Amino acid sequence: MTARILVVDDIPANVKLLEARLLAEYFDVLTAENGYDALSICERTQVDLILLDVMMPGIDGFEVCERLKANPRTAHIPVVMVTALDQPSDRVRGLKAGADDFLTKPVNDLQLMSRVKSLVRLKTLTDELRMRSATARAISMEEGLDTHLGDEPGDVLLVDGRASSQERIARSLKPIADVTCMSDPQAALFQAAESNYELVIVNANFEDYDPLRLCSQLRSLERTRFLPILLIAEQGHDDLIVRALDLGVTDYLMRPIDPNELIARSLTQIRRKRCNDRLRASVRQTIELAVTDGLTGLHNRRYLDNHMKLLIDRASARGRPLSVCITDIDRFKLVNDTYGHDAGDAVLREFANRVRSAVRGADLACRYGGEEFVLVMPDTSADMAAGVAERLRMIVEQEPFRVPGTDVFLSVTASLGTASMLPAGDNPDALLKRADTALYEAKRSGRNRVVAAAA
């Protein structure tokens, strides 16, 4: 794993020590001796993680962190505060400023490197989501991306072997979360997989159960793979923390628990979960937009071009028939010219609905462009395809199309051409060309009819 780490400290010896540790793990290291330099570097250079001292001249680490998190260009960079301050109030202040962790000097090498690697992995994932979200915005999807994360209580699952600590933790989190408490780790695993929690807190206080097993299982299940996990451990159990971070545990907290630190760390994880959920939703929207026609909701030509060859190859390998149908709305330009493009769009949407009603779930229905639509029908012979096309022609003709907001009903018809895959094999362009030629013949011979291509 490689990443660019920025070390910020006004004491050269501390900088050299951290730089040597990071270079030994093959990280690319940048350094800054004060907060202003750090902010400047982050503005002009890609940084994957910041190790930030707190006590510095000029502006301290708390203010640097607040400025980084307030800037959209740098808000996503993980920040680990590395300082001699060791009071719970200092940790809470750092976490509220936006820090992802707060490590006290002298720092345990193994724990530091495990934390750095864990946060770099997390940033890599977030960067991928942010890049895809930027693609969504570039194709005019801003209105669909709500960046407000909400202040409603989070849904937290607490897995704790002791009723007394369950009660204390749930009480501490009451201002920010609705907490479900469970003592059975395996039952908790199923509960997490079947529900929509935003954070799982695992208290490592079980007498006869390894809490890391539950953490590992949560990471292995598809439904819980990206669910934040906060591990609570005893002081001095550094090996447990290192293994937990390697497994993908998101954060940890040492006993005795400071309620304010528990709240700060939990809030950070809940907000990050909500942010990443929004980014993933934008990715799904981008994918749908890339393969879906925005007006009709059918697949678009890009999807047809990419998917049709797969269907033909599959049919050839299995020795099964495959047919296509191209349909075109008759005299559609007249609808636009007479009633306007809004009426034309309404006709296209309703036509797409009727196409859906005429085909099977296994068939591929696409808007080919303008008023043309394509059906790809696996396991369908030439005669069956002609029957499907005739059924669609009748569905279109028999019931008039209503112009929304008016009492106008339009009589709409469609012409259709069908073609079937040749026994010796075929390719998408040739198959569509034969169907298109048949469609042209249907138009030429009077419209509102089905013509099948010659075998």
Short mmCIF file of C-alpha atoms in Angstrom, two decimals:
data_model
loop_
_atom_site.label_atom_id
_atom_site.label_comp_id
_atom_site.label_asym_id
_atom_site.label_seq_id
_atom_site.Cartn_x
_atom_site.Cartn_y
_atom_site.Cartn_z
CA MET A 1 0.00 0.00 0.00
CA THR A 2 1.35 3.41 -0.94
CA ALA A 3 0.06 6.85 -0.04
CA ARG A 4 1.24 10.42 0.48
CA ILE A 5 1.46 11.34 4.17
CA LEU A 6 1.91 14.91 5.41
CA VAL A 7 3.74 15.21 8.75
CA VAL A 8 3.16 18.53 10.54
CA ASP A 9 5.28 19.38 13.60
CA ASP A 10 7.34 22.38 14.65
CA ILE A 11 10.05 20.19 16.25
CA PRO A 12 12.46 18.88 13.56
CA ALA A 13 13.41 15.79 15.59
CA ASN A 14 9.75 14.68 15.76
CA VAL A 15 9.36 15.22 12.02
CA LYS A 16 12.48 13.17 11.23
CA LEU A 17 11.37 10.33 13.50
CA LEU A 18 7.90 10.04 11.93
CA GLU A 19 9.32 10.48 8.44
CA ALA A 20 11.77 7.61 8.98
CA ARG A 21 9.00 5.32 10.25
CA LEU A 22 6.76 6.09 7.28
CA LEU A 23 9.50 5.81 4.66
CA ALA A 24 10.35 2.37 6.05
CA GLU A 25 6.77 1.35 5.13
CA TYR A 26 7.23 2.81 1.62
CA PHE A 27 4.94 5.80 2.09
CA ASP A 28 5.61 9.05 0.25
CA VAL A 29 6.22 11.69 2.95
CA LEU A 30 5.75 15.46 2.89
CA THR A 31 6.61 17.67 5.88
CA ALA A 32 5.52 21.03 7.25
CA GLU A 33 6.77 22.90 10.33
CA ASN A 34 3.61 24.93 11.00
CA GLY A 35 -0.12 25.03 10.34
CA TYR A 36 0.01 27.62 7.58
CA ASP A 37 2.46 25.54 5.55
CA ALA A 38 0.29 22.47 6.08
CA LEU A 39 -2.82 24.23 4.77
CA SER A 40 -0.88 25.52 1.77
CA ILE A 41 0.47 22.06 0.90
CA CYS A 42 -3.00 20.51 1.13
CA GLU A 43 -4.39 23.19 -1.19
CA ARG A 44 -1.90 22.56 -3.99
CA THR A 45 -0.94 18.89 -3.55
CA GLN A 46 -2.76 15.60 -3.21
CA VAL A 47 -2.43 14.37 0.38
CA ASP A 48 -3.83 11.05 1.57
CA LEU A 49 -3.38 11.46 5.33
CA ILE A 50 -2.10 14.08 7.79
CA LEU A 51 -0.18 13.42 11.01
CA LEU A 52 -0.76 16.69 12.83
CA ASP A 53 0.88 18.04 15.97
CA VAL A 54 -1.36 20.12 18.25
CA MET A 55 0.96 22.53 20.04
CA MET A 56 2.50 24.70 17.30
CA PRO A 57 3.27 28.42 16.94
CA GLY A 58 0.87 30.55 14.90
CA ILE A 59 -2.23 28.40 14.63
CA ASP A 60 -2.47 25.19 16.64
CA GLY A 61 -3.45 21.78 15.38
CA PHE A 62 -7.09 22.15 16.43
CA GLU A 63 -7.55 25.21 14.22
CA VAL A 64 -5.66 23.62 11.35
CA CYS A 65 -7.96 20.62 11.52
CA GLU A 66 -11.06 22.82 11.66
CA ARG A 67 -9.91 24.75 8.58
CA LEU A 68 -9.15 21.54 6.68
CA LYS A 69 -12.57 20.08 7.44
CA ALA A 70 -14.33 23.34 6.53
CA ASN A 71 -12.74 23.38 3.08
CA PRO A 72 -14.55 21.08 0.57
CA ARG A 73 -11.24 20.45 -1.23
CA THR A 74 -9.56 19.05 1.91
CA ALA A 75 -12.46 17.91 4.12
CA HIS A 76 -12.06 14.28 3.02
CA ILE A 77 -8.40 13.98 4.11
CA PRO A 78 -8.04 11.86 7.28
CA VAL A 79 -6.30 13.67 10.14
CA VAL A 80 -4.48 11.94 13.01
CA MET A 81 -3.45 14.28 15.81
CA VAL A 82 -0.12 13.22 17.32
CA THR A 83 0.59 15.13 20.53
CA ALA A 84 1.83 15.04 24.12
CA LEU A 85 -1.63 16.10 25.34
CA ASP A 86 -3.27 13.13 27.03
CA GLN A 87 -6.41 14.44 28.74
CA PRO A 88 -9.84 13.12 27.63
CA SER A 89 -10.94 16.72 27.08
CA ASP A 90 -8.09 17.19 24.58
CA ARG A 91 -9.11 14.06 22.65
CA VAL A 92 -12.73 15.18 22.55
CA ARG A 93 -11.73 18.64 21.32
CA GLY A 94 -9.63 17.08 18.57
CA LEU A 95 -12.42 14.74 17.51
CA LYS A 96 -14.93 17.59 17.46
CA ALA A 97 -12.52 19.56 15.29
CA GLY A 98 -12.80 16.72 12.77
CA ALA A 99 -9.77 14.56 13.60
CA ASP A 100 -10.09 10.87 12.79
CA ASP A 101 -7.84 9.82 15.66
CA PHE A 102 -5.82 11.25 18.52
CA LEU A 103 -2.56 9.50 19.39
CA THR A 104 -0.48 10.42 22.44
CA LYS A 105 3.31 10.71 22.33
CA PRO A 106 5.39 8.62 22.55
CA VAL A 107 3.46 6.75 19.86
CA ASN A 108 3.56 2.97 19.65
CA ASP A 109 5.06 2.22 16.21
CA LEU A 110 2.88 -0.80 15.48
CA GLN A 111 -0.32 0.96 16.50
CA LEU A 112 0.58 4.07 14.51
CA MET A 113 1.29 2.14 11.32
CA SER A 114 -1.86 0.04 11.69
CA ARG A 115 -3.91 3.21 12.13
CA VAL A 116 -2.27 4.90 9.16
CA LYS A 117 -2.87 1.90 6.89
CA SER A 118 -6.47 1.58 8.06
CA LEU A 119 -7.23 5.25 7.35
CA VAL A 120 -5.46 5.13 3.97
CA ARG A 121 -7.65 2.16 2.97
CA LEU A 122 -10.72 4.09 4.04
CA LYS A 123 -9.65 7.17 2.08
CA THR A 124 -9.03 5.08 -1.04
CA LEU A 125 -12.61 3.83 -0.88
CA THR A 126 -13.99 7.32 -0.23
CA ASP A 127 -11.92 8.79 -3.08
CA GLU A 128 -13.38 6.25 -5.49
CA LEU A 129 -16.90 7.14 -4.39
CA ARG A 130 -16.13 10.87 -4.62
CA MET A 131 -14.75 10.46 -8.14
CA ARG A 132 -17.87 8.65 -9.28
CA SER A 133 -20.05 11.24 -7.58
CA ALA A 134 -18.15 13.96 -9.46
CA THR A 135 -19.00 12.12 -12.67
CA ALA A 136 -22.66 12.25 -11.67
CA ARG A 137 -22.44 16.00 -11.11
CA ALA A 138 -20.67 16.43 -14.46
CA ILE A 139 -23.69 14.96 -16.24
CA SER A 140 -26.10 17.31 -14.54
CA MET A 141 -27.23 15.26 -11.56
CA GLU A 142 -26.62 17.81 -8.80
CA GLU A 143 -30.30 18.11 -7.98
CA GLY A 144 -30.45 14.41 -7.18
CA LEU A 145 -27.54 14.55 -4.73
CA ASP A 146 -28.60 15.84 -1.33
CA THR A 147 -25.47 16.68 0.66
CA HIS A 148 -27.33 17.39 3.92
CA LEU A 149 -26.50 14.50 6.23
CA GLY A 150 -29.25 15.17 8.76
CA ASP A 151 -29.08 15.57 12.51
CA GLU A 152 -31.55 12.83 13.39
CA PRO A 153 -30.36 10.20 15.90
CA GLY A 154 -28.22 7.43 14.49
CA ASP A 155 -29.13 3.74 14.59
CA VAL A 156 -26.48 1.95 16.65
CA LEU A 157 -26.09 -1.73 17.49
CA LEU A 158 -24.19 -2.36 20.73
CA VAL A 159 -22.76 -5.86 21.20
CA ASP A 160 -21.69 -6.17 24.84
CA GLY A 161 -21.38 -9.19 27.09
CA ARG A 162 -22.34 -7.36 30.28
CA ALA A 163 -25.70 -5.82 31.08
CA SER A 164 -24.18 -3.16 33.31
CA SER A 165 -21.89 -1.74 30.61
CA GLN A 166 -24.70 -2.01 28.03
CA GLU A 167 -26.78 0.28 30.21
CA ARG A 168 -23.96 2.81 30.72
CA ILE A 169 -23.03 3.01 27.04
CA ALA A 170 -26.65 3.24 25.86
CA ARG A 171 -27.29 6.01 28.37
CA SER A 172 -24.23 7.94 27.19
CA LEU A 173 -25.29 7.67 23.54
CA LYS A 174 -28.94 8.55 24.13
CA PRO A 175 -28.55 12.21 23.00
CA ILE A 176 -27.26 11.17 19.56
CA ALA A 177 -28.45 7.62 18.84
CA ASP A 178 -31.11 4.97 19.22
CA VAL A 179 -29.18 2.01 20.63
CA THR A 180 -30.08 -1.67 20.29
CA CYS A 181 -28.24 -3.78 22.90
CA MET A 182 -27.38 -7.44 22.37
CA SER A 183 -25.26 -9.91 24.35
CA ASP A 184 -25.12 -12.78 21.84
CA PRO A 185 -22.53 -12.02 19.10
CA GLN A 186 -23.96 -14.49 16.58
CA ALA A 187 -27.48 -13.19 17.04
CA ALA A 188 -26.05 -9.67 16.69
CA LEU A 189 -24.45 -10.65 13.36
CA PHE A 190 -27.84 -11.66 11.94
CA GLN A 191 -29.44 -8.55 13.43
CA ALA A 192 -26.86 -6.31 11.76
CA ALA A 193 -27.29 -8.05 8.40
CA GLU A 194 -31.09 -7.74 8.46
CA SER A 195 -31.30 -4.12 9.67
CA ASN A 196 -30.01 -0.71 8.62
CA TYR A 197 -27.64 0.27 11.39
CA GLU A 198 -25.20 3.14 10.96
CA LEU A 199 -22.68 1.92 13.53
CA VAL A 200 -21.85 -1.28 15.39
CA ILE A 201 -20.07 -0.96 18.74
CA VAL A 202 -18.33 -4.15 19.89
CA ASN A 203 -17.24 -4.23 23.51
CA ALA A 204 -14.36 -6.68 23.94
CA ASN A 205 -15.50 -7.91 27.36
CA PHE A 206 -16.68 -11.43 26.51
CA GLU A 207 -15.29 -14.20 28.69
CA ASP A 208 -15.52 -17.06 26.19
CA TYR A 209 -15.74 -15.34 22.80
CA ASP A 210 -13.19 -13.57 20.58
CA PRO A 211 -14.74 -10.20 19.63
CA LEU A 212 -12.56 -10.01 16.51
CA ARG A 213 -14.46 -12.99 15.11
CA LEU A 214 -17.62 -10.89 15.03
CA CYS A 215 -15.71 -7.98 13.47
CA SER A 216 -14.34 -10.30 10.78
CA GLN A 217 -17.78 -11.74 10.05
CA LEU A 218 -19.29 -8.27 9.76
CA ARG A 219 -16.63 -7.37 7.19
CA SER A 220 -17.20 -10.58 5.20
CA LEU A 221 -20.97 -10.18 4.72
CA GLU A 222 -22.15 -8.10 1.75
CA ARG A 223 -24.85 -6.32 3.77
CA THR A 224 -22.43 -5.21 6.53
CA ARG A 225 -19.16 -4.84 4.61
CA PHE A 226 -19.15 -1.04 4.81
CA LEU A 227 -20.78 -0.72 8.22
CA PRO A 228 -18.56 1.25 10.66
CA ILE A 229 -17.31 -0.78 13.64
CA LEU A 230 -16.14 0.83 16.88
CA LEU A 231 -14.22 -1.54 19.15
CA ILE A 232 -13.98 -0.93 22.90
CA ALA A 233 -10.91 -2.54 24.51
CA GLU A 234 -8.91 -2.56 27.73
CA GLN A 235 -5.90 -0.31 28.20
CA GLY A 236 -2.71 -2.06 27.18
CA HIS A 237 -4.35 -4.44 24.70
CA ASP A 238 -2.37 -2.98 21.80
CA ASP A 239 -2.11 -6.28 19.93
CA LEU A 240 -5.88 -6.57 19.88
CA ILE A 241 -6.22 -3.05 18.48
CA VAL A 242 -3.61 -3.66 15.78
CA ARG A 243 -5.32 -6.89 14.66
CA ALA A 244 -8.71 -5.17 14.75
CA LEU A 245 -7.53 -2.35 12.48
CA ASP A 246 -6.01 -4.88 10.08
CA LEU A 247 -9.38 -6.65 9.94
CA GLY A 248 -11.10 -3.41 8.95
CA VAL A 249 -12.42 -2.14 12.29
CA THR A 250 -13.05 1.56 11.74
CA ASP A 251 -12.24 3.02 15.15
CA TYR A 252 -11.51 2.02 18.73
CA LEU A 253 -11.88 3.33 22.25
CA MET A 254 -10.02 2.34 25.42
CA ARG A 255 -11.61 1.71 28.80
CA PRO A 256 -12.42 3.45 31.06
CA ILE A 257 -14.80 5.08 28.62
CA ASP A 258 -15.08 8.84 28.59
CA PRO A 259 -18.73 9.54 27.59
CA ASN A 260 -17.81 12.66 25.63
CA GLU A 261 -15.18 10.79 23.61
CA LEU A 262 -17.64 7.95 22.99
CA ILE A 263 -20.16 10.46 21.64
CA ALA A 264 -17.57 12.26 19.50
CA ARG A 265 -16.21 9.05 17.93
CA SER A 266 -19.70 7.64 17.37
CA LEU A 267 -20.91 10.84 15.72
CA THR A 268 -17.88 10.85 13.41
CA GLN A 269 -18.61 7.30 12.25
CA ILE A 270 -22.35 7.87 11.82
CA ARG A 271 -21.76 10.99 9.73
CA ARG A 272 -19.13 9.23 7.62
CA LYS A 273 -21.54 6.35 7.03
CA ARG A 274 -24.24 8.75 5.88
CA CYS A 275 -21.82 10.59 3.61
CA ASN A 276 -20.58 7.39 1.98
CA ASP A 277 -24.15 6.10 1.63
CA ARG A 278 -25.01 9.27 -0.29
CA LEU A 279 -21.95 8.84 -2.48
CA ARG A 280 -22.86 5.20 -3.22
CA ALA A 281 -26.40 6.27 -4.07
CA SER A 282 -24.99 8.80 -6.55
CA VAL A 283 -22.85 6.04 -8.08
CA ARG A 284 -25.95 3.88 -8.57
CA GLN A 285 -27.76 6.85 -10.12
CA THR A 286 -24.82 7.44 -12.46
CA ILE A 287 -24.82 3.82 -13.60
CA GLU A 288 -28.57 3.88 -14.15
CA LEU A 289 -28.32 7.12 -16.09
CA ALA A 290 -25.57 5.67 -18.27
CA VAL A 291 -27.72 2.73 -19.40
CA THR A 292 -31.28 4.07 -19.05
CA ASP A 293 -33.27 6.39 -21.25
CA GLY A 294 -34.29 9.29 -19.04
CA LEU A 295 -37.65 9.90 -20.74
CA THR A 296 -39.08 6.39 -20.99
CA GLY A 297 -37.18 4.47 -18.31
CA LEU A 298 -36.25 1.74 -20.81
CA HIS A 299 -32.65 0.77 -21.47
CA ASN A 300 -30.90 3.07 -23.92
CA ARG A 301 -28.91 2.40 -27.07
CA ARG A 302 -25.61 2.29 -25.17
CA TYR A 303 -26.91 -0.62 -23.11
CA LEU A 304 -28.23 -2.34 -26.23
CA ASP A 305 -24.88 -2.01 -28.00
CA ASN A 306 -23.04 -3.50 -25.02
CA HIS A 307 -25.52 -6.23 -24.12
CA MET A 308 -26.86 -7.54 -27.41
CA LYS A 309 -23.66 -9.31 -28.44
CA LEU A 310 -23.65 -11.13 -25.10
CA LEU A 311 -27.21 -12.37 -25.71
CA ILE A 312 -26.36 -13.49 -29.25
CA ASP A 313 -23.20 -15.32 -28.13
CA ARG A 314 -25.14 -17.03 -25.36
CA ALA A 315 -27.88 -18.14 -27.78
CA SER A 316 -25.27 -19.45 -30.25
CA ALA A 317 -23.43 -21.40 -27.55
CA ARG A 318 -26.67 -23.02 -26.37
CA GLY A 319 -28.07 -23.60 -29.86
CA ARG A 320 -31.15 -21.56 -29.00
CA PRO A 321 -33.09 -19.12 -31.23
CA LEU A 322 -33.06 -15.35 -30.74
CA SER A 323 -35.11 -12.69 -32.47
CA VAL A 324 -35.27 -8.90 -32.55
CA CYS A 325 -38.04 -6.46 -33.33
CA ILE A 326 -37.63 -2.81 -34.31
CA THR A 327 -40.75 -0.67 -33.96
CA ASP A 328 -41.33 2.91 -35.02
CA ILE A 329 -44.30 5.16 -34.12
CA ASP A 330 -46.11 6.12 -37.30
CA ARG A 331 -46.24 9.83 -38.22
CA PHE A 332 -44.75 10.84 -34.89
CA LYS A 333 -43.49 14.16 -36.28
CA LEU A 334 -47.11 15.17 -36.83
CA VAL A 335 -47.82 14.73 -33.11
CA ASN A 336 -44.94 17.08 -32.21
CA ASP A 337 -45.87 19.62 -34.88
CA THR A 338 -49.58 19.67 -33.96
CA TYR A 339 -49.60 19.30 -30.16
CA GLY A 340 -46.08 20.24 -29.14
CA HIS A 341 -43.09 18.34 -27.80
CA ASP A 342 -44.65 17.84 -24.35
CA ALA A 343 -47.42 15.85 -26.00
CA GLY A 344 -44.82 13.96 -28.03
CA ASP A 345 -42.90 13.08 -24.86
CA ALA A 346 -46.12 11.84 -23.24
CA VAL A 347 -46.77 9.59 -26.25
CA LEU A 348 -43.25 8.17 -26.03
CA ARG A 349 -43.64 7.43 -22.31
CA GLU A 350 -46.98 5.71 -22.82
CA PHE A 351 -45.64 3.81 -25.82
CA ALA A 352 -42.78 2.54 -23.62
CA ASN A 353 -45.32 1.39 -21.02
CA ARG A 354 -47.16 -0.59 -23.68
CA VAL A 355 -43.90 -2.10 -24.89
CA ARG A 356 -43.26 -3.33 -21.34
CA SER A 357 -46.72 -4.89 -21.17
CA ALA A 358 -46.12 -6.85 -24.39
CA VAL A 359 -42.77 -8.47 -23.55
CA ARG A 360 -41.51 -11.08 -21.11
CA GLY A 361 -39.17 -10.45 -18.21
CA ALA A 362 -36.32 -12.13 -20.10
CA ASP A 363 -36.69 -9.84 -23.11
CA LEU A 364 -34.60 -6.70 -23.52
CA ALA A 365 -36.59 -3.55 -24.38
CA CYS A 366 -34.66 -0.42 -25.39
CA ARG A 367 -35.32 3.01 -26.81
CA TYR A 368 -33.18 3.00 -29.92
CA GLY A 369 -33.46 6.71 -30.60
CA GLY A 370 -36.23 9.21 -31.35
CA GLU A 371 -39.47 7.24 -31.79
CA GLU A 372 -37.73 3.92 -32.52
CA PHE A 373 -37.66 1.05 -30.02
CA VAL A 374 -35.90 -2.32 -30.10
CA LEU A 375 -36.90 -5.62 -28.50
CA VAL A 376 -34.36 -8.42 -28.16
CA MET A 377 -36.10 -11.73 -27.46
CA PRO A 378 -33.96 -14.73 -26.38
CA ASP A 379 -35.37 -18.24 -26.95
CA THR A 380 -37.80 -16.81 -29.50
CA SER A 381 -38.28 -18.23 -33.00
CA ALA A 382 -39.26 -16.15 -36.04
CA ASP A 383 -42.94 -17.15 -35.73
CA MET A 384 -43.01 -16.34 -32.02
CA ALA A 385 -41.36 -12.97 -32.65
CA ALA A 386 -43.96 -12.12 -35.28
CA GLY A 387 -46.66 -12.99 -32.74
CA VAL A 388 -45.12 -10.73 -30.10
CA ALA A 389 -44.83 -7.89 -32.62
CA GLU A 390 -48.45 -8.29 -33.70
CA ARG A 391 -49.59 -8.25 -30.08
CA LEU A 392 -47.67 -5.02 -29.50
CA ARG A 393 -49.10 -3.50 -32.69
CA MET A 394 -52.63 -4.21 -31.46
CA ILE A 395 -51.93 -2.88 -27.94
CA VAL A 396 -50.76 0.40 -29.47
CA GLU A 397 -53.64 0.71 -31.96
CA GLN A 398 -56.60 -0.33 -29.83
CA GLU A 399 -56.48 2.33 -27.10
CA PRO A 400 -55.94 6.04 -27.89
CA PHE A 401 -53.12 7.97 -26.21
CA ARG A 402 -54.26 10.81 -23.94
CA VAL A 403 -52.42 14.13 -24.00
CA PRO A 404 -51.82 15.03 -20.31
CA GLY A 405 -53.68 18.07 -19.02
CA THR A 406 -56.16 18.02 -21.93
CA ASP A 407 -59.17 16.08 -23.17
CA VAL A 408 -57.32 15.25 -26.38
CA PHE A 409 -56.93 11.57 -27.28
CA LEU A 410 -54.62 10.60 -30.13
CA SER A 411 -54.93 7.56 -32.37
CA VAL A 412 -51.42 6.18 -32.56
CA THR A 413 -50.14 3.26 -34.62
CA ALA A 414 -46.77 1.61 -35.04
CA SER A 415 -44.91 -0.24 -37.76
CA LEU A 416 -42.73 -3.19 -36.79
CA GLY A 417 -39.98 -5.26 -38.40
CA THR A 418 -38.67 -8.56 -37.03
CA ALA A 419 -35.62 -10.70 -37.77
CA SER A 420 -34.23 -13.90 -36.30
CA MET A 421 -30.69 -15.09 -35.72
CA LEU A 422 -29.25 -17.21 -38.54
CA PRO A 423 -28.54 -20.87 -37.66
CA ALA A 424 -24.90 -20.46 -38.68
CA GLY A 425 -24.45 -17.57 -36.27
CA ASP A 426 -24.98 -13.84 -36.44
CA ASN A 427 -23.77 -10.47 -35.21
CA PRO A 428 -25.72 -7.55 -33.74
CA ASP A 429 -25.23 -5.18 -36.68
CA ALA A 430 -26.39 -7.69 -39.29
CA LEU A 431 -29.38 -8.81 -37.21
CA LEU A 432 -30.53 -5.25 -36.55
CA LYS A 433 -29.99 -4.35 -40.19
CA ARG A 434 -32.35 -7.13 -41.33
CA ALA A 435 -34.98 -6.06 -38.79
CA ASP A 436 -34.59 -2.43 -39.88
CA THR A 437 -35.04 -3.41 -43.52
CA ALA A 438 -38.24 -5.25 -42.54
CA LEU A 439 -39.42 -2.13 -40.65
CA TYR A 440 -38.79 -0.01 -43.75
CA GLU A 441 -40.90 -2.44 -45.77
CA ALA A 442 -43.72 -2.16 -43.19
CA LYS A 443 -43.59 1.65 -43.53
CA ARG A 444 -43.44 1.50 -47.34
CA SER A 445 -46.37 -0.88 -47.62
CA GLY A 446 -48.81 1.25 -45.63
CA ARG A 447 -47.69 1.44 -41.94
CA ASN A 448 -49.46 -0.10 -38.91
CA ARG A 449 -48.26 -3.59 -39.74
CA VAL A 450 -45.65 -6.23 -38.97
CA VAL A 451 -43.13 -7.43 -41.54
CA ALA A 452 -40.73 -10.29 -40.87
CA ALA A 453 -37.31 -10.35 -42.52
CA ALA A 454 -36.68 -13.17 -44.97
CA ALA A 455 -34.85 -16.10 -43.39
#
